[in-house]
Short mmCIF file of C-alpha atoms in Angstrom, two decimals:
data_model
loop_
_atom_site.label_atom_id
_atom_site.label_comp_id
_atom_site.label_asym_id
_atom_site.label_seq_id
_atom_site.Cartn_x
_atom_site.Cartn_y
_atom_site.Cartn_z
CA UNK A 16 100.98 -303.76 -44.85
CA UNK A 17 103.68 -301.36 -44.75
CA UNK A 18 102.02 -298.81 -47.89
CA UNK A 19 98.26 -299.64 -45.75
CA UNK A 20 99.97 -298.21 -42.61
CA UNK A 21 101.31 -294.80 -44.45
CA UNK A 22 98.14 -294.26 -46.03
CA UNK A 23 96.46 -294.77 -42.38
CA UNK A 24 99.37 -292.60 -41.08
CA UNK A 25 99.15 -289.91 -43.97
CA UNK A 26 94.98 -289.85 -43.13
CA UNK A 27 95.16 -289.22 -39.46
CA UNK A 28 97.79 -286.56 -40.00
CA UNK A 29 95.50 -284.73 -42.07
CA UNK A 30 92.46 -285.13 -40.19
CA UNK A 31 94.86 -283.66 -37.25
CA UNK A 32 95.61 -280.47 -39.44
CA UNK A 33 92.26 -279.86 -39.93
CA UNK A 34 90.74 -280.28 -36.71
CA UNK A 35 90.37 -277.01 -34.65
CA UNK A 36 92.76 -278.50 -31.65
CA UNK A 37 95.51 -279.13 -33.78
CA UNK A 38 98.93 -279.53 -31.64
CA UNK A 39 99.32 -275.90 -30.72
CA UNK A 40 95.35 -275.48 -30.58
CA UNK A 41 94.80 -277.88 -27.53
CA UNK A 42 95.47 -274.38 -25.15
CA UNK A 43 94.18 -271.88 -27.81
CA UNK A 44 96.21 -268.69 -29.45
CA UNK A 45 98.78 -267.27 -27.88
CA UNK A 46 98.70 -263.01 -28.20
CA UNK A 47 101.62 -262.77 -30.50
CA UNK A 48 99.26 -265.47 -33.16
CA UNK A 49 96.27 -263.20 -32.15
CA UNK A 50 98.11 -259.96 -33.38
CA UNK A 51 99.62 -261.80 -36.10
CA UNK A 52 96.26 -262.69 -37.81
CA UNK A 53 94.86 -259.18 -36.83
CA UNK A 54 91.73 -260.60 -35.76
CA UNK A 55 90.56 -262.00 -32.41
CA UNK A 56 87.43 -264.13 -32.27
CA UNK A 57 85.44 -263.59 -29.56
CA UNK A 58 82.14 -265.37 -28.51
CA UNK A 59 79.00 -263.17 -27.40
CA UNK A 60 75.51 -263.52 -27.41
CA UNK A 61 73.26 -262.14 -29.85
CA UNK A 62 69.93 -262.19 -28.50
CA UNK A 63 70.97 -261.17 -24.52
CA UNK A 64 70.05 -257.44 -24.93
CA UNK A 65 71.60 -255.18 -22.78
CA UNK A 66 75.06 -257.33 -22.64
CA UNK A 67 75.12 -258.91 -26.01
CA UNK A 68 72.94 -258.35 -28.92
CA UNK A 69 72.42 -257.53 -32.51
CA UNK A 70 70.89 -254.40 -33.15
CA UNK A 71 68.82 -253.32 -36.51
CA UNK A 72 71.43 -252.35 -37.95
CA UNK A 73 73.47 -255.93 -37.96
CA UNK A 74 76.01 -254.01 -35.24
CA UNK A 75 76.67 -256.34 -31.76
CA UNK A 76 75.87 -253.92 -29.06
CA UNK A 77 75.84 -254.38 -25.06
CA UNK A 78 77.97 -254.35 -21.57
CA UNK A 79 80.23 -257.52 -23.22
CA UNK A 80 80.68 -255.90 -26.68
CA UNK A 81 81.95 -252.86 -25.10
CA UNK A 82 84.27 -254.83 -23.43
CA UNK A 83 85.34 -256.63 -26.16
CA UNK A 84 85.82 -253.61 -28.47
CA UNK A 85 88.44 -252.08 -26.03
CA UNK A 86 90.00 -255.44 -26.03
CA UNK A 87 90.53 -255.36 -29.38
CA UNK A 88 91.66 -252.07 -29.64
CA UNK A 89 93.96 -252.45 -26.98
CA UNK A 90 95.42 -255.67 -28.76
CA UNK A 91 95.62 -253.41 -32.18
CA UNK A 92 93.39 -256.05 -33.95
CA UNK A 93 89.84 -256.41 -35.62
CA UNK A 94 87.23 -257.93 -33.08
CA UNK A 95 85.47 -260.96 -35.34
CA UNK A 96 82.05 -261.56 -33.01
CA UNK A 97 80.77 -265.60 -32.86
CA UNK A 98 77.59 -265.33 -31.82
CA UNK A 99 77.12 -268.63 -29.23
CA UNK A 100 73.96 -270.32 -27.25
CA UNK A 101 74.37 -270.75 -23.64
CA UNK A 102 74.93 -274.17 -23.66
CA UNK A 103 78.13 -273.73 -26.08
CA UNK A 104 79.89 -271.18 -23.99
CA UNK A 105 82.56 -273.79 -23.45
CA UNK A 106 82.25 -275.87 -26.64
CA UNK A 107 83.35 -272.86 -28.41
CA UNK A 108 86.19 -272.76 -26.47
CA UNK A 109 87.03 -276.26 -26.42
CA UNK A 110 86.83 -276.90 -30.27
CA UNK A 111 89.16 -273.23 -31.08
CA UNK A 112 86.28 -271.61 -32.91
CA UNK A 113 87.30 -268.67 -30.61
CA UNK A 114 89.75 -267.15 -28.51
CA UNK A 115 87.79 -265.85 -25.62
CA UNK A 116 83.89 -266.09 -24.53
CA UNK A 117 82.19 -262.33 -23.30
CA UNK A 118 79.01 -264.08 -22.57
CA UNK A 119 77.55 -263.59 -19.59
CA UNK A 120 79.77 -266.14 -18.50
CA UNK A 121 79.05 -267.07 -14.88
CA UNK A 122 81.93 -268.28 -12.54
CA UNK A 123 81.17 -272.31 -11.29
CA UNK A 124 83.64 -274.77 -10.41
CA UNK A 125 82.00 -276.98 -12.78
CA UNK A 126 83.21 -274.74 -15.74
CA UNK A 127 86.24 -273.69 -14.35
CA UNK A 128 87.41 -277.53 -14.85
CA UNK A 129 87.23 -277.16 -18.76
CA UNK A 130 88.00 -273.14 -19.46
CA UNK A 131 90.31 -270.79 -17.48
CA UNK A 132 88.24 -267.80 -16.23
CA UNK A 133 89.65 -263.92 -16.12
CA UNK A 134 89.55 -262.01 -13.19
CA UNK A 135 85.35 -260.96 -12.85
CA UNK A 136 84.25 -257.85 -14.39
CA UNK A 137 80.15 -258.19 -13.04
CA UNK A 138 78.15 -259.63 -10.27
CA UNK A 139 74.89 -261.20 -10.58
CA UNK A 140 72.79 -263.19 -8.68
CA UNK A 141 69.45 -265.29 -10.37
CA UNK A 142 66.16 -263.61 -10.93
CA UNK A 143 62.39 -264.72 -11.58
CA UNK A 144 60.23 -262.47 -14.17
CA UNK A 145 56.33 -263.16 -14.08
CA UNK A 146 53.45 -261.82 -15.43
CA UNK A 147 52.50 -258.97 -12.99
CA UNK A 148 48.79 -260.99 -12.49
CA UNK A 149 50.96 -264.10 -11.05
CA UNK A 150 53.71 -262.09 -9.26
CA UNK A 151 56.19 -264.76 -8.75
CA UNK A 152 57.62 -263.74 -5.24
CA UNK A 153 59.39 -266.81 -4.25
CA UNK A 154 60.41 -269.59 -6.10
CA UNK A 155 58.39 -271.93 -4.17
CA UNK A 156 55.10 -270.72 -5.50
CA UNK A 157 56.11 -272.28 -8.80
CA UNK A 158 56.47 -275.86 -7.65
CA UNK A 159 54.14 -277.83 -9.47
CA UNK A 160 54.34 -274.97 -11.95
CA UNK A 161 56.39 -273.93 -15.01
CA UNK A 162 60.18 -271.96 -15.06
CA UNK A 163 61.14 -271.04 -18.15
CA UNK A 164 65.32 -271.00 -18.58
CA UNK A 165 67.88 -271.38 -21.22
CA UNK A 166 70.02 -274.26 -21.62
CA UNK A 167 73.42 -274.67 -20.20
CA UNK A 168 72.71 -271.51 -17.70
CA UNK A 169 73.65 -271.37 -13.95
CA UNK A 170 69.72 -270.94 -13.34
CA UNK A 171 68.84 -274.62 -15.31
CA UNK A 172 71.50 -275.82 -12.55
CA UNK A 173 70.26 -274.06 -9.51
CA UNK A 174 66.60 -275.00 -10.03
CA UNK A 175 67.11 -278.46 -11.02
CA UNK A 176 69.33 -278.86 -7.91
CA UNK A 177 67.06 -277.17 -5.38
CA UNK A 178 63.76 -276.61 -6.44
CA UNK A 179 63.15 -280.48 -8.23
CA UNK A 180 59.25 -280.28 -7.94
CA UNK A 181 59.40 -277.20 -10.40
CA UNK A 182 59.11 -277.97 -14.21
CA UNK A 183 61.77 -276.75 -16.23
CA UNK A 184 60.80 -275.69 -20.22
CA UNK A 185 64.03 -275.35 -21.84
CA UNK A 186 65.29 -273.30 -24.96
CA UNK A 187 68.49 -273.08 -26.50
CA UNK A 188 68.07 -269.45 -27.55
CA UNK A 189 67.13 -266.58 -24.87
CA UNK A 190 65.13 -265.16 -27.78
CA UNK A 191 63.03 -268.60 -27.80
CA UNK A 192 62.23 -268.07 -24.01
CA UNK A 193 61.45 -264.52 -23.94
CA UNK A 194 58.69 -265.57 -26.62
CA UNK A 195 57.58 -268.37 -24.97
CA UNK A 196 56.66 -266.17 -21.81
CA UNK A 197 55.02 -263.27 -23.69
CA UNK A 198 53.35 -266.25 -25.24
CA UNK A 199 51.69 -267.99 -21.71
CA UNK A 200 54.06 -271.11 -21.89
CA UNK A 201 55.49 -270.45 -18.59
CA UNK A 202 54.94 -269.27 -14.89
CA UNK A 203 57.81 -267.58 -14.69
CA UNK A 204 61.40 -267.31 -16.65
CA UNK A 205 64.55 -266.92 -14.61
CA UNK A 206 68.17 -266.00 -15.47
CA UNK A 207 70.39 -263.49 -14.01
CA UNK A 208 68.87 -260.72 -12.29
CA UNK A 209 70.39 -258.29 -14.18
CA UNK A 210 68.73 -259.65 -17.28
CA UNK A 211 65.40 -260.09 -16.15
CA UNK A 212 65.16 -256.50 -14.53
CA UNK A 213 66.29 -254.68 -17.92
CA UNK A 214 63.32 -257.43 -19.91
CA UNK A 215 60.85 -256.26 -17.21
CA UNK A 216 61.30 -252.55 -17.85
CA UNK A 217 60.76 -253.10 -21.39
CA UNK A 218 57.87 -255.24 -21.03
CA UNK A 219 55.76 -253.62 -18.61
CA UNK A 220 53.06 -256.10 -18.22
CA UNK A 221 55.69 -258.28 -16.43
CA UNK A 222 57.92 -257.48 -13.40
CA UNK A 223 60.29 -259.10 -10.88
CA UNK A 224 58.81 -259.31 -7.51
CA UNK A 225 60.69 -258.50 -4.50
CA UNK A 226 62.04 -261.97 -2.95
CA UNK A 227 62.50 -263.04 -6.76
CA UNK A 228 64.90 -260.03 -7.64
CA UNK A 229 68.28 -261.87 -5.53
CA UNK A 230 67.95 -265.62 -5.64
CA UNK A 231 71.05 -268.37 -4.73
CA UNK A 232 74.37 -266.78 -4.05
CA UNK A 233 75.99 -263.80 -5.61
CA UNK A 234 78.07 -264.69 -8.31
CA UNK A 235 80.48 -263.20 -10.79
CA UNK A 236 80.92 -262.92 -14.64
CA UNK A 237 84.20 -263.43 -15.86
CA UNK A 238 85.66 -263.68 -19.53
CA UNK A 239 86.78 -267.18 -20.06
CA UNK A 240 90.14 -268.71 -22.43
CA UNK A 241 90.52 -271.72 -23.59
CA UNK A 242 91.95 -274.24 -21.00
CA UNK A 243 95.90 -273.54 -20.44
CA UNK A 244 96.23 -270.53 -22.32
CA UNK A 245 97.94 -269.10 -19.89
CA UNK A 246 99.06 -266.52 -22.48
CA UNK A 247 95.84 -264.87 -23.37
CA UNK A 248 94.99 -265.12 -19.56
CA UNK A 249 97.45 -263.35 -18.36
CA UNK A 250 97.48 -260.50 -20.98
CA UNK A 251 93.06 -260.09 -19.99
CA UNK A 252 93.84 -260.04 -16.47
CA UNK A 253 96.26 -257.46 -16.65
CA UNK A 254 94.15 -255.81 -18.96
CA UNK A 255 91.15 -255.79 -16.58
CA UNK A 256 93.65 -254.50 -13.98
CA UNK A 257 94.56 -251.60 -16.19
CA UNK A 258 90.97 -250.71 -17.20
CA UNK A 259 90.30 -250.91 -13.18
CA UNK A 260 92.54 -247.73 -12.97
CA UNK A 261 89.83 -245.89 -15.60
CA UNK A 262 87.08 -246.94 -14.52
CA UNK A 263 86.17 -248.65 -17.57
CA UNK A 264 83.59 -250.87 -16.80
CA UNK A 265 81.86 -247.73 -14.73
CA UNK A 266 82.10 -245.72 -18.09
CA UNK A 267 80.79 -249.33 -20.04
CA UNK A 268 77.91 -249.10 -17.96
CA UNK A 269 76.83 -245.34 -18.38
CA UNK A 270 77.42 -245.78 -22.29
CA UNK A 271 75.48 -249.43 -22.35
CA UNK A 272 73.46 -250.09 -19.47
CA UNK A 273 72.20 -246.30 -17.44
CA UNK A 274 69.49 -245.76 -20.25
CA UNK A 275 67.83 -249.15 -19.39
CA UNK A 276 67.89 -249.25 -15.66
CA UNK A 277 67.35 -245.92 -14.84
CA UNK A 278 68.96 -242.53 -13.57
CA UNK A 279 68.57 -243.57 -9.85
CA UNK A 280 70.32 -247.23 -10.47
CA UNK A 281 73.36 -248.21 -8.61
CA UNK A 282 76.24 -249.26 -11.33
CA UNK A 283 78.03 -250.34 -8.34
CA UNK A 284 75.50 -253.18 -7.27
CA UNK A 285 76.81 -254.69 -10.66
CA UNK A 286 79.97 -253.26 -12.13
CA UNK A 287 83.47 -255.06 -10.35
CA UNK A 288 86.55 -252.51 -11.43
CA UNK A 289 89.87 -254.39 -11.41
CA UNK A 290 88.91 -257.60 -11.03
CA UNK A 291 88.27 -256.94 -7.61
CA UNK A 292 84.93 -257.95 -5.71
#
């Protein structure tokens, strides 16, 4: 009994060292490991262009990568980029496969109960983009209809709380959605407003109608740590305080976002400087 019980011992101690929360993993990297290994891992999207994307070249471009570039630089380490669905944003997180999610990352106290969240570096609100035909003008005029959203987003959660009578077609991949509205599978497709407006401009058979541009409350976009890493949270917030003195996320916007919205947009009806709304 006593050799069974070592061997039992001996497995779950290796099982322990290989899981991704090991001991010191439960709260993520602290800054000192970070610069250690000379690599941060940070999760982004890949298919979210203007904030995350890859472009021909292989490159991750958008509002988030700039972000996360400076970050790195600023930590004097190599930025390693996880590409993550919507729906993992705090999986990745949770399991250590990286130290910090730049994904669009909306603010909810549902989320905040498993990550830590950074001070807010955007605003958003939701959006609706239809088929300039079927202007979708409010989201009423789609009950009995079809929404297209992506899993795991604050719009599958908004609609399925207060608009019930609408049917949802889920995707895990923003790519998969975008398709399945160019290809008639939806009414509609709603995410952040921000998102939808940039899509619209490059697909001008579709446009978001006015009523449909600013829907639910405004809310912010934060970076997001694993739970209790109080170390990496309070190194990004100061950080974002720091940048705030720059301008950084004004300049983020000219060099990522100006091109796609337009000469006469407002960076200030999106950008938040300092962590301050």
């Amino acid at each position: 009994m006593k050799k069974f019980g070592k061997i039992i011992l001996a497995a779950a101690l290796a099982i322990a060292a290989l899981s991704p929360i090991s001991a010191k993993g439960k709260t993520g990297r602290t800054v000192a490991e970070i610069k250690k290994s000379k690599v941060i891992k940070i999760a982004v999207f890949s298919d979210k262009k203007p904030f995350g994307y890859v472009d021909e070249n292989g490159e991750y471009q958008g509002y988030d990568v700039y972000f996360g570039n400076r970050i790195a630089k600023d930590l004097g380490v190599k930025v390693k980029y996880v590409p993550v669905e919507a729906a993992a944003r705090v999986e990745v997180l949770t399991t250590g496969k990286v130290d910090l999610v730049l994904a669009n990352f909306t603010v909810t106290p549902e989320r905040a109960e498993k990550v830590d969240f950074a001070l807010p570096y955007m605003k958003v609100a939701l959006g609706i983009v239809s088929p300039k035909s079927a202007l979708v003008t409010d989201p009423a005029q789609l009950n009995g209809k079809t929404l297209i959203i992506a899993k795991g987003t604050t719009a599958e959660s908004y609609f399925s709380k207060n608009y019930p009578k609408i049917n949802l077609l889920k995707f895990d991949q923003y790519s998969e959605a975008y398709n399945a509205l160019l290809d008639g599978r939806g009414d509609g497709l709603s995410t952040d407003n921000t998102e939808v407006l940039a899509w619209a401009i490059e697909n001008p058979k579709f446009a978001v109608g006015a009523g449909a541009d600013s829907i639910g409350s405004l809310d912010s976009i934060a970076g997001a740590v694993q739970k209790g890493n109080k170390d990496l949270l309070d190194w990004l917030n100061n950080e974002i305080v720091e940048l705030g003195k720059e301008n950084f996320f004004h300049a983020d916007y000219e060099a990522t976002l100006r091109s796609v919205y337009g000469a006469d947009s407002d960076a200030d009806s999106l950008v938040v400087e300092g962590g301050k709304l």
